[in-house]
PDB file of C-alpha atoms in Angstrom:
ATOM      1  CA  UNK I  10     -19.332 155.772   9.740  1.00 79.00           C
ATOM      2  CA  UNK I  11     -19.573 156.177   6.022  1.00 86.00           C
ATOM      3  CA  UNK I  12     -21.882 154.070   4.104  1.00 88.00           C
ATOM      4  CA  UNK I  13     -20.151 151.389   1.954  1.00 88.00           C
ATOM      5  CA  UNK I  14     -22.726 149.678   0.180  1.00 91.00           C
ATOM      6  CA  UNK I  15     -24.525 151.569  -2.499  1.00 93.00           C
ATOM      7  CA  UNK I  16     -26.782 150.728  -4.843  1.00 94.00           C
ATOM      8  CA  UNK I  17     -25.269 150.111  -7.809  1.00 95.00           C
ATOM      9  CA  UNK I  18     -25.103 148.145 -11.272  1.00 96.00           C
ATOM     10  CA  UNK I  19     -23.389 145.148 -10.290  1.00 96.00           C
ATOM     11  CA  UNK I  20     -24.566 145.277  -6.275  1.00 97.00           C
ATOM     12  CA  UNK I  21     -25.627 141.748  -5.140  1.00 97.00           C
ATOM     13  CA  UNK I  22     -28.739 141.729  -3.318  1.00 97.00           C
ATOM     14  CA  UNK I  23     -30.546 139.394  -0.786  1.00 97.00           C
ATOM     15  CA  UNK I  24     -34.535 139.405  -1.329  1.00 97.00           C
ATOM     16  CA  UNK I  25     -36.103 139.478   1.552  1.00 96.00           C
ATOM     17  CA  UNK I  26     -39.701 139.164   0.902  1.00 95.00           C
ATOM     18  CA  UNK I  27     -42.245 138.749  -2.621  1.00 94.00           C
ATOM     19  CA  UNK I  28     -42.347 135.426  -4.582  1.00 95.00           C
ATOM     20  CA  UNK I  29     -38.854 135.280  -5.342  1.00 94.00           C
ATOM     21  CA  UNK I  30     -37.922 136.093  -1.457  1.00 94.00           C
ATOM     22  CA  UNK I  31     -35.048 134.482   0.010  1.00 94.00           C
ATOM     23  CA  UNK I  32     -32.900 134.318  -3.261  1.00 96.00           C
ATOM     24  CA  UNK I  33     -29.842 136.431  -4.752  1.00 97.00           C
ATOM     25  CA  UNK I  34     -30.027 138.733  -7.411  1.00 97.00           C
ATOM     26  CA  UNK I  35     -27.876 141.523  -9.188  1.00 97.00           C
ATOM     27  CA  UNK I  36     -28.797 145.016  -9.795  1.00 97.00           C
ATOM     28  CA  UNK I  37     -28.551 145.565 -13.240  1.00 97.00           C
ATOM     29  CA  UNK I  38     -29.635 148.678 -13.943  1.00 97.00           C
ATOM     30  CA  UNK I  39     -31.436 151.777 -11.920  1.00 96.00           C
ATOM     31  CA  UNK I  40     -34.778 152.932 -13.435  1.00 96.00           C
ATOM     32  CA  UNK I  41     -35.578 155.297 -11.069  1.00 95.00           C
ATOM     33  CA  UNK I  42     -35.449 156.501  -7.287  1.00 94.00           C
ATOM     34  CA  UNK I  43     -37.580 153.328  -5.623  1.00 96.00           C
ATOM     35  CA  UNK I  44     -36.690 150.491  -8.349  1.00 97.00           C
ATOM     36  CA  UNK I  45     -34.432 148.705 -10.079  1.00 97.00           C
ATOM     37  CA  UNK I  46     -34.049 145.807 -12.771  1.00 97.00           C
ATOM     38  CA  UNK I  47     -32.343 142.639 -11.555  1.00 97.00           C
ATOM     39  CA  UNK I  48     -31.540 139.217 -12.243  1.00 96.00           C
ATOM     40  CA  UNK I  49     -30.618 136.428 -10.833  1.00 95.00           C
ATOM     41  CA  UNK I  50     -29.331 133.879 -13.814  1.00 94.00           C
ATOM     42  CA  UNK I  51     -27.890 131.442 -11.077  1.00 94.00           C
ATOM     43  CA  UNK I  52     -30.369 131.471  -8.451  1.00 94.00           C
ATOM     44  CA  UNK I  53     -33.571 131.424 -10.603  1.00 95.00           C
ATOM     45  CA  UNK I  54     -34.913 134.841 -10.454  1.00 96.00           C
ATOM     46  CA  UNK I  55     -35.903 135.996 -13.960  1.00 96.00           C
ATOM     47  CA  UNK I  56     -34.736 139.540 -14.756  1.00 96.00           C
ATOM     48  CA  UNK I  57     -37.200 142.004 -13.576  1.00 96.00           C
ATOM     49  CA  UNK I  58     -38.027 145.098 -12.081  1.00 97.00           C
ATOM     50  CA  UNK I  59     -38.098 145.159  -8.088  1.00 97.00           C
ATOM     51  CA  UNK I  60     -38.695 148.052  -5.201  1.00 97.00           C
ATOM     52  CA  UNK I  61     -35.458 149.153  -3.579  1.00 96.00           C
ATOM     53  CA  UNK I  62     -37.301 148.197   0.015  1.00 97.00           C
ATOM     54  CA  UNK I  63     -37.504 144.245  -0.730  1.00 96.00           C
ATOM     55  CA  UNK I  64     -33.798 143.904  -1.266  1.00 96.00           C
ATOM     56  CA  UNK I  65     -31.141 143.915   1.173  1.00 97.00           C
ATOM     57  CA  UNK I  66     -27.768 145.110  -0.475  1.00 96.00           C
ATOM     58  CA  UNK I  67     -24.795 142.483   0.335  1.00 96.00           C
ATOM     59  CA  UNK I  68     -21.243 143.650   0.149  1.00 95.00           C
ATOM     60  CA  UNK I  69     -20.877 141.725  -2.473  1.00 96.00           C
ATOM     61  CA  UNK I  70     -20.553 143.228  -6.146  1.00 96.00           C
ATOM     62  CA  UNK I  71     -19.548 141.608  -9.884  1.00 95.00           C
ATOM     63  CA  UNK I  72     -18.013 144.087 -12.353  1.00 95.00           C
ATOM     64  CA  UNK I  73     -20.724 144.227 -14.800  1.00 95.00           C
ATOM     65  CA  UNK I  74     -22.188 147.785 -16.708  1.00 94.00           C
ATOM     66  CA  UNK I  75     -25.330 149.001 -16.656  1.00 91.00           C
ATOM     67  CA  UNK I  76     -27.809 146.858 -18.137  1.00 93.00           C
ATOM     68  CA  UNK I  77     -25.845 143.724 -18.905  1.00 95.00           C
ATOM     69  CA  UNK I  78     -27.551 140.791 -20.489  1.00 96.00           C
ATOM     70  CA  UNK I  79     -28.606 137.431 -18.470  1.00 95.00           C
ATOM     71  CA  UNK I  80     -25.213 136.202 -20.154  1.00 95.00           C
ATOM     72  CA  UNK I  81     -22.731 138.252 -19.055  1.00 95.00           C
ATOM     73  CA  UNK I  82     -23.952 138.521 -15.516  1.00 96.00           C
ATOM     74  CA  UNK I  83     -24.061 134.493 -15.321  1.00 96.00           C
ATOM     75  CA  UNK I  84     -20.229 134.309 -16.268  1.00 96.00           C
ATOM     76  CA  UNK I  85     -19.891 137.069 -13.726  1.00 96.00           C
ATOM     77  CA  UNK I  86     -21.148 135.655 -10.566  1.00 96.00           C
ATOM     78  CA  UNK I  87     -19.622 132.400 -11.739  1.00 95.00           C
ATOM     79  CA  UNK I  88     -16.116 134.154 -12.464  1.00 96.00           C
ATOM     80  CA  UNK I  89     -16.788 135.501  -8.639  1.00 95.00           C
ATOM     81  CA  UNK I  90     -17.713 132.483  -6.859  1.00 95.00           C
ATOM     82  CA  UNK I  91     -20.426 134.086  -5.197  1.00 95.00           C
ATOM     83  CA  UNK I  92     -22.212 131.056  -4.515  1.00 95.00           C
ATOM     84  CA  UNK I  93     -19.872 129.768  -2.159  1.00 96.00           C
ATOM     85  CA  UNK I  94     -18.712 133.680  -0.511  1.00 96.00           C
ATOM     86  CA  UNK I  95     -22.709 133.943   0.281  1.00 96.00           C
ATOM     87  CA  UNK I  96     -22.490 130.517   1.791  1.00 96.00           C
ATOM     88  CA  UNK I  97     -19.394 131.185   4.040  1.00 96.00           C
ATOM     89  CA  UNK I  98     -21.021 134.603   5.486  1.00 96.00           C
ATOM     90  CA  UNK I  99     -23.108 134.562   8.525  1.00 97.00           C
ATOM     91  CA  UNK I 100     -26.120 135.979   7.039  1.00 95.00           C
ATOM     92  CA  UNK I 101     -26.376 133.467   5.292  1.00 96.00           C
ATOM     93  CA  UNK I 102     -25.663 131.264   8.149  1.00 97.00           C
ATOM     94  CA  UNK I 103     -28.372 132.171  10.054  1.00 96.00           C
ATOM     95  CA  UNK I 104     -30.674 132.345   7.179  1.00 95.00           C
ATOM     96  CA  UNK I 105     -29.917 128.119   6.887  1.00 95.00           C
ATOM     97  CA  UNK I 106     -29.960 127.733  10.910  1.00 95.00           C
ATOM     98  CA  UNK I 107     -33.581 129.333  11.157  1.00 95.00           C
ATOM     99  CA  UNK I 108     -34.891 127.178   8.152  1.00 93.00           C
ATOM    100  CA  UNK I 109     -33.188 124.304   9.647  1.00 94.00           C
ATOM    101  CA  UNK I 110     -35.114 124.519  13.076  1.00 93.00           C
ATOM    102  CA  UNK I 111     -38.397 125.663  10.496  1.00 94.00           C
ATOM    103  CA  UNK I 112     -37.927 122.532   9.462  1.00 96.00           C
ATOM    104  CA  UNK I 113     -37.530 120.211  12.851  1.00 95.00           C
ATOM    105  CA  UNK I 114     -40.434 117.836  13.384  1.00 96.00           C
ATOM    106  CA  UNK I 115     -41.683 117.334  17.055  1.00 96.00           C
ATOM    107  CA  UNK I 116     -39.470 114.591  17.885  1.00 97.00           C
ATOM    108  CA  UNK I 117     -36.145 116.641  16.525  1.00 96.00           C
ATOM    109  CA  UNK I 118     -37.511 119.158  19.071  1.00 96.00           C
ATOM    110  CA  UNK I 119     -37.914 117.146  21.919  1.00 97.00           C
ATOM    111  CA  UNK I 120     -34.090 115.918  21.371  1.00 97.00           C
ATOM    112  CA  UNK I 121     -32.980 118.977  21.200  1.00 96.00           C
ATOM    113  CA  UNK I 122     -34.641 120.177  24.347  1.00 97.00           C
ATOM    114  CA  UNK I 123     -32.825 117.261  26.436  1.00 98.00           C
ATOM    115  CA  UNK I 124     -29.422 117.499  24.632  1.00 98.00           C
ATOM    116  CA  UNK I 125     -29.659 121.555  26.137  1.00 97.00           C
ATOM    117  CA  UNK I 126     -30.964 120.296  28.851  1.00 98.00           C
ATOM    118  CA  UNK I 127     -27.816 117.920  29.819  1.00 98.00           C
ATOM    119  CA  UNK I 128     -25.022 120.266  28.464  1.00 98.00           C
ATOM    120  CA  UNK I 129     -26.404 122.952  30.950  1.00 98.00           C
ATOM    121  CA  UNK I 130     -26.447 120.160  33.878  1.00 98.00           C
ATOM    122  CA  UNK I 131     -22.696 119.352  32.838  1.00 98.00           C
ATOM    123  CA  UNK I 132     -21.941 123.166  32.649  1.00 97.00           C
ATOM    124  CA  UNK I 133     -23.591 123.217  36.541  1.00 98.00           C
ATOM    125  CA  UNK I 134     -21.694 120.601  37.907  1.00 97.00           C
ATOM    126  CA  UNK I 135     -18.088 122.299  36.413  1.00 97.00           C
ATOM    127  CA  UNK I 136     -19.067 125.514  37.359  1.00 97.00           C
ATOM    128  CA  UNK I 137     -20.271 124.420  41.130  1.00 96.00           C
ATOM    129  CA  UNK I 138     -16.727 122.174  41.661  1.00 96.00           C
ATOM    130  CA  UNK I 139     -14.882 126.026  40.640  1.00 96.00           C
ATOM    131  CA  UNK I 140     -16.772 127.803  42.886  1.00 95.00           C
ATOM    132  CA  UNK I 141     -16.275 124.962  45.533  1.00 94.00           C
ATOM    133  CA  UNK I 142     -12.283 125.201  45.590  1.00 93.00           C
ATOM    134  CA  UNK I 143     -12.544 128.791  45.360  1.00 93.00           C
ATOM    135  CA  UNK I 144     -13.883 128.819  48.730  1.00 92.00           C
ATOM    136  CA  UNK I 145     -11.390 126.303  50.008  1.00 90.00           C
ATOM    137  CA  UNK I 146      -8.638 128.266  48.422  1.00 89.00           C
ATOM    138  CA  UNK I 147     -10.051 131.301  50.228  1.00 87.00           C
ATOM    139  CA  UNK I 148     -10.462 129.912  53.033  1.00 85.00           C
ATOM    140  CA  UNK I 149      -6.523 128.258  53.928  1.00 85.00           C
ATOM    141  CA  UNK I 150      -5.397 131.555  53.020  1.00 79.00           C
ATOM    142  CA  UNK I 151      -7.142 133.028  56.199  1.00 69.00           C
TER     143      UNK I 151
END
C-alpha cells in the first residue's frame, strides 16, 4: 500500500513527546532532511523548528505555501475546522480516554472495577440461560 501522508507544507501533525507534546501543529516549511518549522497558532505552540521523529503526521492538511506567516495559517485551520475533525477521530479519542483514566482518583477506580465487575455477571447469566436451551433444544430433537 502506497504511502498517503507525506510530509509536507501544510501537513498537520500530532506531537508526541518534548515540552509542547500532546498538541497540534502545522508544517510550515522543510529545512532539511530530519526537521522542520511549525506552528501551532491555535493550539499554543509557538512557531519553531522540530525533529521529524517527535511528530506524528495526521491526514489532515490546510492549503497553505511554504513558509506562511502565524496569520495565514490561523485563518487556515480555522477555515478547516480542524479543531473539531481532530476531535471526532479516534486518535484523538483514545488520546482523551487514556488521560481520562490518568486522571481517575482511587475511588473512581474502585467504581469502575464493580460496574465491570456486574456487567460481566449480567453477561454470565445471559450467556448461561443460551447455552441452557441450547441443550434442551438439542436434546427434544433426539
Amino acid at each position: 500500500m502506497p504511502f498517503t501522508k507525506f510530509v509536507q507544507p501544510g501537513r498537520i501533525a500530532y506531537i508526541s513527546y518534548g515540552p509542547e507534546g500532546g498538541k497540534l501543529c502545522v508544517i510550515v516549511d522543510i529545512i532539511d532532511q530530519n526537521r522542520a518549522l511549525i506552528d501551532g497558532p491555535v493550539t499554543g505552540v509557538k512557531r519553531q523548528q522540530i525533529n521529524f521523529k517527535t511528530l506524528h503526521l495526521t491526514k489532515f492538511t490546510l492549503p497553505i505555501a511554504h513558509g506562511a506567516r502565524t496569520g495565514t495559517v490561523r485563518k487556515a485551520w480555522e477555515k478547516s475546522e480542524i479543531t473539531t475533525k481532530w476531535q471526532e477521530t479516534t486518535w484523538a479519542k483514545k488520546i482523551a480516554a487514556h488521560e481520562r483514566k490518568a486522571n481517575m482518583s482511587d475511588f473512581d477506580r474502585f467504581k469502575l472495577m464493580k460496574a465491570k465487575q456486574a456487567r460481566n455477571r449480567m453477561l454470565k447469566i445471559e450467556i448461561g440461560k443460551l447455552v441452557l436451551a441450547q441443550r434442551k433444544e438439542k436434546k427434544t430433537k433426539k
